[in-house]
Structure formats: C-alpha cells, structure tokens
CSV table of C-alpha atoms in Angstrom, one decimal:
chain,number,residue,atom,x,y,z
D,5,UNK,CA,0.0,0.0,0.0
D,6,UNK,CA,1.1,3.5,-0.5
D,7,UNK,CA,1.9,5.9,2.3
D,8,UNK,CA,4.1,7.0,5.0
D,9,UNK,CA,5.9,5.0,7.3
D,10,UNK,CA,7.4,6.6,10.5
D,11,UNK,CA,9.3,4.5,13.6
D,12,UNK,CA,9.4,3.9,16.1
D,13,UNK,CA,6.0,4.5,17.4
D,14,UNK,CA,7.1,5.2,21.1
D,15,UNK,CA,10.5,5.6,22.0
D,16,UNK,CA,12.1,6.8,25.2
D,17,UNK,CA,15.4,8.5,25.5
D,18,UNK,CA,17.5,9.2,28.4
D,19,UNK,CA,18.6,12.5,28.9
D,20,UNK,CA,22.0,13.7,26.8
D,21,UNK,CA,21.5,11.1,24.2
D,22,UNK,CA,20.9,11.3,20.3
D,23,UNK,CA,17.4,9.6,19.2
D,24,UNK,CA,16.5,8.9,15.0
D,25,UNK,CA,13.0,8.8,13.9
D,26,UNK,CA,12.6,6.8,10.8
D,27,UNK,CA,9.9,7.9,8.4
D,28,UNK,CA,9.7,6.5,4.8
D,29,UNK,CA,7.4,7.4,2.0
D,30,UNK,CA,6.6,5.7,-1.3
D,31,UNK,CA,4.2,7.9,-2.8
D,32,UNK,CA,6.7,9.1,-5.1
D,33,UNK,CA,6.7,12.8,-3.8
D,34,UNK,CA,9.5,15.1,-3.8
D,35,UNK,CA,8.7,17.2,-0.5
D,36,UNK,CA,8.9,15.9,3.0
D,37,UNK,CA,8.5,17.2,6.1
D,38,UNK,CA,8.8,17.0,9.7
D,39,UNK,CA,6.4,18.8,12.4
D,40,UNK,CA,6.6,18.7,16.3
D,41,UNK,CA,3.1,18.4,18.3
D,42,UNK,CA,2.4,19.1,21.6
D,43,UNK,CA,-0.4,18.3,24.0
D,44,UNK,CA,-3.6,20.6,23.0
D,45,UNK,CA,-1.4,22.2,20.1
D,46,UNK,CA,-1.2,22.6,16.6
D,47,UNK,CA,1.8,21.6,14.6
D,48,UNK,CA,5.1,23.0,14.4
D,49,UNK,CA,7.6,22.9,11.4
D,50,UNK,CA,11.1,21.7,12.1
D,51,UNK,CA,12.4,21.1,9.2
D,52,UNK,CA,11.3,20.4,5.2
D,53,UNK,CA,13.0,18.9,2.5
D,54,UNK,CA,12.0,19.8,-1.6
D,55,UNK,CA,14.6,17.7,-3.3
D,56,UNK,CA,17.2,15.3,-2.1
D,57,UNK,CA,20.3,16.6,-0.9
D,58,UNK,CA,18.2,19.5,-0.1
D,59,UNK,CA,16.5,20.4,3.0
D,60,UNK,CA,15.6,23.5,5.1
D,61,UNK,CA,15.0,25.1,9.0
D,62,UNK,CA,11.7,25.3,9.7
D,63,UNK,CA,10.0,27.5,12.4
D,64,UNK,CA,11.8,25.1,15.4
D,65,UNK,CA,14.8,23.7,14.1
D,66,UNK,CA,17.3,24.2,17.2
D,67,UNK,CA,18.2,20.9,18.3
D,68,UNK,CA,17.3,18.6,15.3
D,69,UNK,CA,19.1,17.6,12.5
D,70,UNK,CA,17.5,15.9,9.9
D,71,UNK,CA,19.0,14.4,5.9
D,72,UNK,CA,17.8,13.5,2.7
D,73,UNK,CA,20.0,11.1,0.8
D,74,UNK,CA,17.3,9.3,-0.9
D,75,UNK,CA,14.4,10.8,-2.5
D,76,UNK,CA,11.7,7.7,0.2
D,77,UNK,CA,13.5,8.8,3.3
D,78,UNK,CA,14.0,11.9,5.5
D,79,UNK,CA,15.2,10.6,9.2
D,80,UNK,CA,15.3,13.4,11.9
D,81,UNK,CA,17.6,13.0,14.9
D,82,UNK,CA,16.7,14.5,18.3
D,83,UNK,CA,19.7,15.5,19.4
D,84,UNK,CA,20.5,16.3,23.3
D,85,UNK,CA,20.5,20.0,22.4
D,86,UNK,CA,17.0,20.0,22.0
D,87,UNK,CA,16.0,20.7,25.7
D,88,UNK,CA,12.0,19.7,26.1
D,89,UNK,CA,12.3,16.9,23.1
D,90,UNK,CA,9.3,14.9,24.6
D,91,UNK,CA,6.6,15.4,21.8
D,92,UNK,CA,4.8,13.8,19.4
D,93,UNK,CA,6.6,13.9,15.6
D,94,UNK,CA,4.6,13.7,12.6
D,95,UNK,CA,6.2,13.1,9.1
D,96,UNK,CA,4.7,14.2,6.0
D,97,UNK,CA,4.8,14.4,2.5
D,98,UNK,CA,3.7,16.4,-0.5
D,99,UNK,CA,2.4,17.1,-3.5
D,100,UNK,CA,2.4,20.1,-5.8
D,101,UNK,CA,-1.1,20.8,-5.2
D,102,UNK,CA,0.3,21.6,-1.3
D,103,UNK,CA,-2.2,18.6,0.2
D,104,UNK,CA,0.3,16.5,2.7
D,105,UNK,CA,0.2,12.9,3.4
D,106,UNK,CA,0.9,12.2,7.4
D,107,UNK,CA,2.3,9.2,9.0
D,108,UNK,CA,0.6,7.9,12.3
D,109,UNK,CA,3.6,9.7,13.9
D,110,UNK,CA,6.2,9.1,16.8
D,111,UNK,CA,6.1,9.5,20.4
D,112,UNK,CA,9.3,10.8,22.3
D,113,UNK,CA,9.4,10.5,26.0
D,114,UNK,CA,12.8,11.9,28.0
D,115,UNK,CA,12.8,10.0,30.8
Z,6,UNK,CA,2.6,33.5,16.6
Z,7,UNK,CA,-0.1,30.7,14.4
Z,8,UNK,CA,-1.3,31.8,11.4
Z,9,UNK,CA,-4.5,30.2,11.6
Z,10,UNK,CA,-6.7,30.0,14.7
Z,11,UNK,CA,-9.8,27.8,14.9
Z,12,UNK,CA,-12.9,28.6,17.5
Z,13,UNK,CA,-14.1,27.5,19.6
Z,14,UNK,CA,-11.1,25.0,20.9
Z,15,UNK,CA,-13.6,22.5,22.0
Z,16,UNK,CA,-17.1,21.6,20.7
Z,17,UNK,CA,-19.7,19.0,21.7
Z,18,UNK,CA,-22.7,17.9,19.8
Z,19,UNK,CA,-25.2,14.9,19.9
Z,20,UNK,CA,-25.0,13.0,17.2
Z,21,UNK,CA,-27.1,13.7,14.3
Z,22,UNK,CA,-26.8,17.3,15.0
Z,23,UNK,CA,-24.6,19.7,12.4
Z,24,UNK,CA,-21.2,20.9,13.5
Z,25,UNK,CA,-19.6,24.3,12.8
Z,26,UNK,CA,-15.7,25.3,12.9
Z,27,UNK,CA,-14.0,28.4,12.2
Z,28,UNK,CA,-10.9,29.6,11.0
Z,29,UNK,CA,-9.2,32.7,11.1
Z,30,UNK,CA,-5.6,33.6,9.2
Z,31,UNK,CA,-4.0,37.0,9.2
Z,32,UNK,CA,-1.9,36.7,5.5
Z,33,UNK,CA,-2.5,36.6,2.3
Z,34,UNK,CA,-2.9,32.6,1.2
Z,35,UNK,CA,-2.7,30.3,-2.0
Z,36,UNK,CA,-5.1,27.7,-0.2
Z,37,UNK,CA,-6.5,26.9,2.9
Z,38,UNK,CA,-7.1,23.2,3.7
Z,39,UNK,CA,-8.5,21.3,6.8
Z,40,UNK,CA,-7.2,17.9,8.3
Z,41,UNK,CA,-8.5,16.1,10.7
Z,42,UNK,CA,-6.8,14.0,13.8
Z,43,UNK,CA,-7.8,11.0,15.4
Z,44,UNK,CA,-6.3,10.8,19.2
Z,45,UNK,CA,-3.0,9.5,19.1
Z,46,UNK,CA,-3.1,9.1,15.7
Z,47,UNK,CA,-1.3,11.3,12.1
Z,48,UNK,CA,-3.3,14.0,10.7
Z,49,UNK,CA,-6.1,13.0,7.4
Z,50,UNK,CA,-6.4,15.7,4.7
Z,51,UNK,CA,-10.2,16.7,4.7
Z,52,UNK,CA,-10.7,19.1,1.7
Z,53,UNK,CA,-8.8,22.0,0.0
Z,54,UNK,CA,-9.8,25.2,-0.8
Z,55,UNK,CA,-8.4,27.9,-3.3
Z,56,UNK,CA,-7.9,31.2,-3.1
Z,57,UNK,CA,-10.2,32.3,-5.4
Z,58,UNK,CA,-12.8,30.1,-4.3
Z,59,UNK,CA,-15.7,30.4,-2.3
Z,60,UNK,CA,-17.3,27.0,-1.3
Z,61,UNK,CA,-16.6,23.8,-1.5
Z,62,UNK,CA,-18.8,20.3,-0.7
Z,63,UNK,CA,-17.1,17.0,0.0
Z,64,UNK,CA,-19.5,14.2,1.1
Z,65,UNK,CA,-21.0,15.5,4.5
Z,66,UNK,CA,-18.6,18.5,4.8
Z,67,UNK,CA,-18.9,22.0,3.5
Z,68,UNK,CA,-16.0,24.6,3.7
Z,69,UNK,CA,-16.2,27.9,3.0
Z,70,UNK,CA,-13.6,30.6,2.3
Z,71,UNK,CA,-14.4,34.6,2.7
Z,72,UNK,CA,-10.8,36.0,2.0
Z,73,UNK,CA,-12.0,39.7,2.6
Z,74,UNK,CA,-12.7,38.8,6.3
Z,75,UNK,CA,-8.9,36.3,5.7
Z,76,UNK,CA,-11.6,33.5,7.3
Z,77,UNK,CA,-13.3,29.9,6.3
Z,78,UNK,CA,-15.3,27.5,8.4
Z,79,UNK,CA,-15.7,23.9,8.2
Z,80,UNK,CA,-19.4,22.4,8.6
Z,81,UNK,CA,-20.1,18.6,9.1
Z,82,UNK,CA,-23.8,17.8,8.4
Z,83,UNK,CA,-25.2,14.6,10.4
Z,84,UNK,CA,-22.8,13.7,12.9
Z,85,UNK,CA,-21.7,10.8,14.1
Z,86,UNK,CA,-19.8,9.4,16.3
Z,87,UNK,CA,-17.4,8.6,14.6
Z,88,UNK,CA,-16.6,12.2,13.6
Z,89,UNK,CA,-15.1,12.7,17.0
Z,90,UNK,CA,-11.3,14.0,16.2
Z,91,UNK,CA,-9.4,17.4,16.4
Z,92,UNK,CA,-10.0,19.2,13.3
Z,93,UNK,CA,-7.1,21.8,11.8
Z,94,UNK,CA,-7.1,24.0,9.5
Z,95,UNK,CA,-3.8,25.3,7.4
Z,96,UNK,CA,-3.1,27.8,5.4
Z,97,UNK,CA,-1.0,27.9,2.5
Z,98,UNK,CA,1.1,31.2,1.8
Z,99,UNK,CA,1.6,32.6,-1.6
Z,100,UNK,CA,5.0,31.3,-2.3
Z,101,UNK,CA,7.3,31.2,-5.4
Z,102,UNK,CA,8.7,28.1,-3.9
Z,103,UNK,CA,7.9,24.2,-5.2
Z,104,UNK,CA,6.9,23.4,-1.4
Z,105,UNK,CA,4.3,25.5,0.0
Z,106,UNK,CA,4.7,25.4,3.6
Z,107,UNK,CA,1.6,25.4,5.5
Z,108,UNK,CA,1.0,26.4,8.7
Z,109,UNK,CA,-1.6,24.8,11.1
Z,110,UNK,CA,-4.0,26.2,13.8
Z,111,UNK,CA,-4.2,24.7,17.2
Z,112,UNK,CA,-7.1,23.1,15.9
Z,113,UNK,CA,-11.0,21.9,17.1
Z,114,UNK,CA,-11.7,19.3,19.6
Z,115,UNK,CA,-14.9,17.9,17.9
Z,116,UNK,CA,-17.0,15.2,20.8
Z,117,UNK,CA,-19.8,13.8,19.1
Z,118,UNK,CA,-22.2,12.1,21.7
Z,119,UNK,CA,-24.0,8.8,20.7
C-alpha cells in the first residue's frame, strides 16, 4: 500500500542522548517534512525537504538535525540540544497541489 | 505566533446534530485546507480550498472561504460518532517556492455524543 511509514511509534530517551526517527514514504513525492506536536497544540515545522540533498529550517529547528540522501527517506535525529524533546513527531509528504500525506507519527518521551 | 486559529477549541454535539468550525488567518494565502486528527493518531487531509474560491462540498462537509474577512469554516452535516477527532485548519502562503509550507491552527476538539 502506499503511504508514509514513521518509527518507532514510542520511544524513550535518556537524557544527553541522540534519538532517529525513521519515516519513509513511497508515494513518489519530492517534498517531505517534519512537524513537532504538543499536547492541545497545533503543529510545528522543524524542518522540510523539496529535493534530495536538499532540506531547510523550519519555524523550530534548534536541536534537530534531519537528511535527505534518498528521494523515500528523511530521518530526523533528536539531538541532546534540544532541551523539552518529549513530543509527538509527525512526518509528512507532499504534492504540488500543497495537500500533505501524514504518518501515524512518533512518540518521544525523556525519561 | 499561528497563522490560523480555529474557534471554539472545544465543541460538543449529539449525534445527528450539524457541526460548525472556524478559521481565522491573518496573511495573504494560495489555499487553505482542513485535516482532521484521530487521538494518538497522524493528521487525514479533509478538503482544500483555493484562493479564489468560495465554497466547497465534500461528502458531508462544507468549507467555505471569505478572503476579505482572511476567514473559512468547516461544517459537518449529520454527525456521528465517529466524527469525533481534532479538526485543523492550514493555510498555505503565496510562495514562489515548489513546497508550500503550511501552517496549522491549534485546531478543534470535535465530541460527538451517541
């Protein structure tokens, strides 16, 4: 089936380590995307991708890094910079039209 | 701060009975489109709507689009219970770029009651 793939779907991190959230699409689109949601809130951009080898900072971008070196994946790393990491992560994709695809998303706990 | 804000935040409604979401935006946009958001679960693309359109029907929803007033509202006709999700809207700017960004409300908590 065609869609969006993300993993884990929980994952716990101790504090001062790096963390990778896997999300893979195969709907063939060029954009991706990653947003942050909190409790009660809308979504935040971190970071977007239009091309491979090509991404940009979105409106929350300290502490992430993310990478596109294949056109079906964009991981984004959680890095211990990013001080109140605990979130839900949604990745998306997109088509020209601007409608995005979503993937059932990841849950990040510090503990 | 968000560029588009829904009202109310929270909205419960027997089933059956119609339900009515707003949206507000304070830029100029290319579209504005609505997703909706089981708990727990990614966001579902609902319906898009242009700039330079008005109105538009998709099964038991209706969205409408007043850009003079920079606002559009989402009704669902005949509840059910099933509609019972966070609804978002987003709004896409006018943008040279490939991607349009789009930037989401804190969205509608929608209880329908059996």
């Amino acid at each position: 089936d065609g869609g969006i793939t993300q993993s884990p779907k929980y994952l716990f991190r101790k504090e001062g380590q790096n963390v990778t959230l896997s999300c893979e699409q195969n709907l063939n689109h060029d954009a991706m995307y990653w947003y942050r949601q909190d409790p009660g809130q809308g979504l935040r951009l971190i970071y977007y991708s239009q091309i491979v080898n090509d991404f940009q900072k979105g409106d929350i971008a300290e502490g992430y890094s993310v990478s596109r070196e294949k056109k079906e994946s964009f991981p984004l790393t959680v890095t211990s910079a990013q001080k109140n990491p605990t979130a839900f992560y949604l990745c998306a994709s997109g088509t020209g039209s601007g409608e995005l695809f979503f993937g059932e998303g990841s849950r990040l706990t510090v503990l | 701060s968000q560029q588009g804000e829904e009202d109310p935040q929270a909205l419960s409604i027997q089933e059956g009975e119609n339900a009515t979401m707003n949206c507000s935006y304070k830029t100029s946009i290319n579209n504005l489109q609505w997703y909706r958001q089981n708990s727990g679960r990614g966001l579902v693309h609902l319906i898009l709507i242009r700039s330079n359109e008005r109105e538009k029907h998709s099964g038991r929803l209706r969205v409408t689009l007043d850009t003079s007033k920079k606002s559009s509202s989402l009704l669902i006709t005949a509840s059910r219970a099933a509609d019972t999700a966070s609804y978002f809207c987003a709004t896409a700017l006018i943008s040279s770029g490939s991607a349009r960004q789009l930037t989401f409300g804190s969205g509608t908590q929608l209880t329908v009651l059996p």
